[in-house]
């Protein structure tokens, strides 16, 4: 595999993690009962936070400074 594809994959992964992070922040602005009363949304939020947590722990995503 060429370095171009590896770099491209890393940039795509970074963009995906940033998008997921922003989505979770937006959902976090909703009243809690709007999330907890919708099991599918609640499960998706939990899973999204697990994905970001693992990415941060493994060094694949760095939370932007100031947050």
PDB file of N, CA and C in Angstrom:
ATOM      1  N   UNK A   1       0.848  -1.168   0.000  1.00  0.00           N
ATOM      2  CA  UNK A   1       0.000   0.000   0.000  1.00  0.00           C
ATOM      3  C   UNK A   1       0.901   1.240   0.000  1.00  0.00           C
ATOM      4  N   UNK A   2       0.550   2.203  -0.829  1.00  0.00           N
ATOM      5  CA  UNK A   2       1.382   3.398  -0.906  1.00  0.00           C
ATOM      6  C   UNK A   2       1.112   4.327   0.272  1.00  0.00           C
ATOM      7  N   UNK A   3       2.072   5.201   0.530  1.00  0.00           N
ATOM      8  CA  UNK A   3       1.926   6.161   1.634  1.00  0.00           C
ATOM      9  C   UNK A   3       0.770   7.114   1.381  1.00  0.00           C
ATOM     10  N   UNK A   4       0.483   7.366   0.100  1.00  0.00           N
ATOM     11  CA  UNK A   4      -0.621   8.266  -0.235  1.00  0.00           C
ATOM     12  C   UNK A   4      -1.932   7.736   0.329  1.00  0.00           C
ATOM     13  N   UNK A   5      -2.186   6.449   0.130  1.00  0.00           N
ATOM     14  CA  UNK A   5      -3.435   5.868   0.617  1.00  0.00           C
ATOM     15  C   UNK A   5      -3.484   5.831   2.136  1.00  0.00           C
ATOM     16  N   UNK A   6      -2.365   5.578   2.779  1.00  0.00           N
ATOM     17  CA  UNK A   6      -2.331   5.566   4.242  1.00  0.00           C
ATOM     18  C   UNK A   6      -2.650   6.961   4.771  1.00  0.00           C
ATOM     19  N   UNK A   7      -2.020   7.976   4.197  1.00  0.00           N
ATOM     20  CA  UNK A   7      -2.273   9.359   4.614  1.00  0.00           C
ATOM     21  C   UNK A   7      -3.724   9.734   4.358  1.00  0.00           C
ATOM     22  N   UNK A   8      -4.226   9.329   3.201  1.00  0.00           N
ATOM     23  CA  UNK A   8      -5.611   9.622   2.856  1.00  0.00           C
ATOM     24  C   UNK A   8      -6.562   8.937   3.841  1.00  0.00           C
ATOM     25  N   UNK A   9      -6.275   7.694   4.203  1.00  0.00           N
ATOM     26  CA  UNK A   9      -7.101   6.964   5.166  1.00  0.00           C
ATOM     27  C   UNK A   9      -7.060   7.631   6.539  1.00  0.00           C
ATOM     28  N   UNK A  10      -5.891   8.111   6.959  1.00  0.00           N
ATOM     29  CA  UNK A  10      -5.776   8.784   8.255  1.00  0.00           C
ATOM     30  C   UNK A  10      -6.569  10.082   8.272  1.00  0.00           C
ATOM     31  N   UNK A  11      -6.517  10.813   7.169  1.00  0.00           N
ATOM     32  CA  UNK A  11      -7.278  12.066   7.082  1.00  0.00           C
ATOM     33  C   UNK A  11      -8.773  11.787   7.108  1.00  0.00           C
ATOM     34  N   UNK A  12      -9.197  10.744   6.410  1.00  0.00           N
ATOM     35  CA  UNK A  12     -10.607  10.375   6.408  1.00  0.00           C
ATOM     36  C   UNK A  12     -11.052   9.957   7.804  1.00  0.00           C
ATOM     37  N   UNK A  13     -10.245   9.158   8.482  1.00  0.00           N
ATOM     38  CA  UNK A  13     -10.578   8.720   9.842  1.00  0.00           C
ATOM     39  C   UNK A  13     -10.685   9.924  10.769  1.00  0.00           C
ATOM     40  N   UNK A  14      -9.745  10.861  10.659  1.00  0.00           N
ATOM     41  CA  UNK A  14      -9.781  12.060  11.501  1.00  0.00           C
ATOM     42  C   UNK A  14     -11.063  12.849  11.249  1.00  0.00           C
ATOM     43  N   UNK A  15     -11.417  12.988   9.989  1.00  0.00           N
ATOM     44  CA  UNK A  15     -12.632  13.721   9.641  1.00  0.00           C
ATOM     45  C   UNK A  15     -13.882  13.014  10.187  1.00  0.00           C
ATOM     46  N   UNK A  16     -13.898  11.694  10.109  1.00  0.00           N
ATOM     47  CA  UNK A  16     -15.037  10.938  10.631  1.00  0.00           C
ATOM     48  C   UNK A  16     -15.154  11.076  12.146  1.00  0.00           C
ATOM     49  N   UNK A  17     -14.028  11.000  12.857  1.00  0.00           N
ATOM     50  CA  UNK A  17     -14.055  11.168  14.317  1.00  0.00           C
ATOM     51  C   UNK A  17     -14.512  12.574  14.693  1.00  0.00           C
ATOM     52  N   UNK A  18     -14.046  13.580  13.961  1.00  0.00           N
ATOM     53  CA  UNK A  18     -14.458  14.960  14.240  1.00  0.00           C
ATOM     54  C   UNK A  18     -15.958  15.128  14.019  1.00  0.00           C
ATOM     55  N   UNK A  19     -16.467  14.518  12.955  1.00  0.00           N
ATOM     56  CA  UNK A  19     -17.896  14.595  12.664  1.00  0.00           C
ATOM     57  C   UNK A  19     -18.709  13.912  13.755  1.00  0.00           C
ATOM     58  N   UNK A  20     -18.273  12.737  14.181  1.00  0.00           N
ATOM     59  CA  UNK A  20     -18.956  12.024  15.260  1.00  0.00           C
ATOM     60  C   UNK A  20     -18.921  12.845  16.545  1.00  0.00           C
ATOM     61  N   UNK A  21     -17.786  13.460  16.834  1.00  0.00           N
ATOM     62  CA  UNK A  21     -17.644  14.294  18.026  1.00  0.00           C
ATOM     63  C   UNK A  21     -18.637  15.458  17.986  1.00  0.00           C
ATOM     64  N   UNK A  22     -18.728  16.131  16.851  1.00  0.00           N
ATOM     65  CA  UNK A  22     -19.654  17.264  16.709  1.00  0.00           C
ATOM     66  C   UNK A  22     -21.106  16.807  16.827  1.00  0.00           C
ATOM     67  N   UNK A  23     -21.422  15.659  16.253  1.00  0.00           N
ATOM     68  CA  UNK A  23     -22.779  15.122  16.351  1.00  0.00           C
ATOM     69  C   UNK A  23     -23.153  14.844  17.804  1.00  0.00           C
ATOM     70  N   UNK A  24     -22.235  14.224  18.537  1.00  0.00           N
ATOM     71  CA  UNK A  24     -22.506  13.927  19.946  1.00  0.00           C
ATOM     72  C   UNK A  24     -22.646  15.205  20.770  1.00  0.00           C
ATOM     73  N   UNK A  25     -21.854  16.228  20.442  1.00  0.00           N
ATOM     74  CA  UNK A  25     -21.991  17.513  21.139  1.00  0.00           C
ATOM     75  C   UNK A  25     -23.368  18.111  20.883  1.00  0.00           C
ATOM     76  N   UNK A  26     -23.821  18.040  19.641  1.00  0.00           N
ATOM     77  CA  UNK A  26     -25.140  18.566  19.293  1.00  0.00           C
ATOM     78  C   UNK A  26     -26.254  17.823  20.004  1.00  0.00           C
ATOM     79  N   UNK A  27     -26.163  16.510  20.029  1.00  0.00           N
ATOM     80  CA  UNK A  27     -27.165  15.703  20.725  1.00  0.00           C
ATOM     81  C   UNK A  27     -27.135  16.014  22.218  1.00  0.00           C
ATOM     82  N   UNK A  28     -25.948  16.306  22.741  1.00  0.00           N
ATOM     83  CA  UNK A  28     -25.808  16.629  24.159  1.00  0.00           C
ATOM     84  C   UNK A  28     -26.540  17.897  24.566  1.00  0.00           C
ATOM     85  N   UNK A  29     -26.899  18.726  23.609  1.00  0.00           N
ATOM     86  CA  UNK A  29     -27.648  19.950  23.902  1.00  0.00           C
ATOM     87  C   UNK A  29     -29.141  19.682  24.087  1.00  0.00           C
ATOM     88  N   UNK A  30     -29.585  18.500  23.689  1.00  0.00           N
ATOM     89  CA  UNK A  30     -30.993  18.139  23.852  1.00  0.00           C
ATOM     90  C   UNK A  30     -31.296  17.851  25.320  1.00  0.00           C
ATOM     91  N   UNK A  31     -32.536  18.076  25.733  1.00  0.00           N
ATOM     92  CA  UNK A  31     -32.919  17.662  27.090  1.00  0.00           C
ATOM     93  C   UNK A  31     -32.712  16.150  27.237  1.00  0.00           C
ATOM     94  N   UNK A  32     -32.245  15.733  28.387  1.00  0.00           N
ATOM     95  CA  UNK A  32     -31.901  14.327  28.611  1.00  0.00           C
ATOM     96  C   UNK A  32     -33.069  13.386  28.314  1.00  0.00           C
ATOM     97  N   UNK A  33     -34.299  13.800  28.654  1.00  0.00           N
ATOM     98  CA  UNK A  33     -35.431  12.898  28.410  1.00  0.00           C
ATOM     99  C   UNK A  33     -35.706  12.696  26.920  1.00  0.00           C
ATOM    100  N   UNK A  34     -35.241  13.618  26.070  1.00  0.00           N
ATOM    101  CA  UNK A  34     -35.374  13.423  24.625  1.00  0.00           C
ATOM    102  C   UNK A  34     -34.462  12.313  24.124  1.00  0.00           C
ATOM    103  N   UNK A  35     -33.448  11.992  24.880  1.00  0.00           N
ATOM    104  CA  UNK A  35     -32.513  10.930  24.503  1.00  0.00           C
ATOM    105  C   UNK A  35     -32.893   9.621  25.183  1.00  0.00           C
ATOM    106  N   UNK A  36     -33.106   9.683  26.486  1.00  0.00           N
ATOM    107  CA  UNK A  36     -33.339   8.449  27.247  1.00  0.00           C
ATOM    108  C   UNK A  36     -34.676   7.794  26.933  1.00  0.00           C
ATOM    109  N   UNK A  37     -35.642   8.559  26.433  1.00  0.00           N
ATOM    110  CA  UNK A  37     -36.937   7.964  26.085  1.00  0.00           C
ATOM    111  C   UNK A  37     -36.950   7.386  24.677  1.00  0.00           C
ATOM    112  N   UNK A  38     -35.836   7.487  23.983  1.00  0.00           N
ATOM    113  CA  UNK A  38     -35.707   6.923  22.632  1.00  0.00           C
ATOM    114  C   UNK A  38     -34.556   5.913  22.654  1.00  0.00           C
ATOM    115  N   UNK A  39     -34.887   4.648  22.878  1.00  0.00           N
ATOM    116  CA  UNK A  39     -33.851   3.624  23.059  1.00  0.00           C
ATOM    117  C   UNK A  39     -32.825   3.545  21.926  1.00  0.00           C
ATOM    118  N   UNK A  40     -33.272   3.705  20.697  1.00  0.00           N
ATOM    119  CA  UNK A  40     -32.332   3.607  19.574  1.00  0.00           C
ATOM    120  C   UNK A  40     -31.347   4.773  19.607  1.00  0.00           C
ATOM    121  N   UNK A  41     -31.835   5.980  19.857  1.00  0.00           N
ATOM    122  CA  UNK A  41     -30.958   7.152  19.954  1.00  0.00           C
ATOM    123  C   UNK A  41     -30.027   7.018  21.149  1.00  0.00           C
ATOM    124  N   UNK A  42     -30.562   6.572  22.275  1.00  0.00           N
ATOM    125  CA  UNK A  42     -29.750   6.403  23.482  1.00  0.00           C
ATOM    126  C   UNK A  42     -28.617   5.408  23.229  1.00  0.00           C
ATOM    127  N   UNK A  43     -28.925   4.298  22.586  1.00  0.00           N
ATOM    128  CA  UNK A  43     -27.908   3.291  22.275  1.00  0.00           C
ATOM    129  C   UNK A  43     -26.872   3.854  21.296  1.00  0.00           C
ATOM    130  N   UNK A  44     -27.321   4.622  20.309  1.00  0.00           N
ATOM    131  CA  UNK A  44     -26.399   5.208  19.335  1.00  0.00           C
ATOM    132  C   UNK A  44     -25.445   6.197  20.001  1.00  0.00           C
ATOM    133  N   UNK A  45     -25.962   7.002  20.930  1.00  0.00           N
ATOM    134  CA  UNK A  45     -25.113   7.955  21.654  1.00  0.00           C
ATOM    135  C   UNK A  45     -24.077   7.205  22.485  1.00  0.00           C
ATOM    136  N   UNK A  46     -24.530   6.187  23.204  1.00  0.00           N
ATOM    137  CA  UNK A  46     -23.593   5.389  24.009  1.00  0.00           C
ATOM    138  C   UNK A  46     -22.511   4.770  23.134  1.00  0.00           C
ATOM    139  N   UNK A  47     -22.904   4.202  22.014  1.00  0.00           N
ATOM    140  CA  UNK A  47     -21.943   3.551  21.112  1.00  0.00           C
ATOM    141  C   UNK A  47     -20.981   4.583  20.521  1.00  0.00           C
ATOM    142  N   UNK A  48     -21.492   5.739  20.149  1.00  0.00           N
ATOM    143  CA  UNK A  48     -20.639   6.793  19.605  1.00  0.00           C
ATOM    144  C   UNK A  48     -19.595   7.249  20.606  1.00  0.00           C
ATOM    145  N   UNK A  49     -19.993   7.371  21.868  1.00  0.00           N
ATOM    146  CA  UNK A  49     -19.035   7.772  22.905  1.00  0.00           C
ATOM    147  C   UNK A  49     -17.993   6.680  23.133  1.00  0.00           C
ATOM    148  N   UNK A  50     -18.402   5.416  23.040  1.00  0.00           N
ATOM    149  CA  UNK A  50     -17.445   4.309  23.171  1.00  0.00           C
ATOM    150  C   UNK A  50     -16.411   4.352  22.045  1.00  0.00           C
ATOM    151  N   UNK A  51     -16.871   4.611  20.833  1.00  0.00           N
ATOM    152  CA  UNK A  51     -15.967   4.675  19.675  1.00  0.00           C
ATOM    153  C   UNK A  51     -14.957   5.802  19.857  1.00  0.00           C
ATOM    154  N   UNK A  52     -15.427   6.993  20.240  1.00  0.00           N
ATOM    155  CA  UNK A  52     -14.508   8.119  20.446  1.00  0.00           C
ATOM    156  C   UNK A  52     -13.560   7.862  21.608  1.00  0.00           C
ATOM    157  N   UNK A  53     -14.068   7.290  22.688  1.00  0.00           N
ATOM    158  CA  UNK A  53     -13.232   6.989  23.849  1.00  0.00           C
ATOM    159  C   UNK A  53     -12.098   6.050  23.458  1.00  0.00           C
ATOM    160  N   UNK A  54     -12.419   5.007  22.712  1.00  0.00           N
ATOM    161  CA  UNK A  54     -11.400   4.047  22.289  1.00  0.00           C
ATOM    162  C   UNK A  54     -10.380   4.712  21.347  1.00  0.00           C
ATOM    163  N   UNK A  55     -10.877   5.556  20.439  1.00  0.00           N
ATOM    164  CA  UNK A  55      -9.983   6.240  19.505  1.00  0.00           C
ATOM    165  C   UNK A  55      -9.016   7.160  20.241  1.00  0.00           C
ATOM    166  N   UNK A  56      -9.496   7.850  21.272  1.00  0.00           N
ATOM    167  CA  UNK A  56      -8.628   8.730  22.060  1.00  0.00           C
ATOM    168  C   UNK A  56      -7.596   7.904  22.819  1.00  0.00           C
ATOM    169  N   UNK A  57      -8.048   6.832  23.460  1.00  0.00           N
ATOM    170  CA  UNK A  57      -7.126   5.988  24.232  1.00  0.00           C
ATOM    171  C   UNK A  57      -6.046   5.369  23.357  1.00  0.00           C
ATOM    172  N   UNK A  58      -6.396   5.042  22.108  1.00  0.00           N
ATOM    173  CA  UNK A  58      -5.440   4.418  21.194  1.00  0.00           C
ATOM    174  C   UNK A  58      -4.646   5.445  20.391  1.00  0.00           C
ATOM    175  N   UNK A  59      -4.886   6.723  20.627  1.00  0.00           N
ATOM    176  CA  UNK A  59      -4.133   7.775  19.952  1.00  0.00           C
ATOM    177  C   UNK A  59      -4.565   8.028  18.521  1.00  0.00           C
ATOM    178  N   UNK A  60      -5.733   7.545  18.132  1.00  0.00           N
ATOM    179  CA  UNK A  60      -6.216   7.754  16.766  1.00  0.00           C
ATOM    180  C   UNK A  60      -7.004   9.051  16.624  1.00  0.00           C
ATOM    181  N   UNK A  61      -7.402   9.638  17.754  1.00  0.00           N
ATOM    182  CA  UNK A  61      -8.144  10.895  17.727  1.00  0.00           C
ATOM    183  C   UNK A  61      -7.713  11.728  18.917  1.00  0.00           C
ATOM    184  N   UNK A  62      -7.450  12.995  18.660  1.00  0.00           N
ATOM    185  CA  UNK A  62      -7.069  13.924  19.723  1.00  0.00           C
ATOM    186  C   UNK A  62      -8.180  14.957  19.828  1.00  0.00           C
ATOM    187  N   UNK A  63      -8.733  15.075  21.017  1.00  0.00           N
ATOM    188  CA  UNK A  63      -9.796  16.051  21.236  1.00  0.00           C
ATOM    189  C   UNK A  63      -9.193  17.437  21.062  1.00  0.00           C
ATOM    190  N   UNK A  64      -9.850  18.290  20.254  1.00  0.00           N
ATOM    191  CA  UNK A  64      -9.319  19.642  20.055  1.00  0.00           C
ATOM    192  C   UNK A  64      -9.117  20.356  21.388  1.00  0.00           C
ATOM    193  N   UNK A  65      -8.064  21.165  21.482  1.00  0.00           N
ATOM    194  CA  UNK A  65      -7.759  21.856  22.736  1.00  0.00           C
ATOM    195  C   UNK A  65      -8.872  22.831  23.098  1.00  0.00           C
ATOM    196  N   UNK A  66      -9.013  23.055  24.393  1.00  0.00           N
ATOM    197  CA  UNK A  66     -10.029  23.972  24.874  1.00  0.00           C
ATOM    198  C   UNK A  66     -11.378  23.325  25.106  1.00  0.00           C
ATOM    199  N   UNK A  67     -11.425  21.997  25.047  1.00  0.00           N
ATOM    200  CA  UNK A  67     -12.710  21.310  25.238  1.00  0.00           C
ATOM    201  C   UNK A  67     -12.620  20.334  26.369  1.00  0.00           C
TER     202      UNK A  67
END
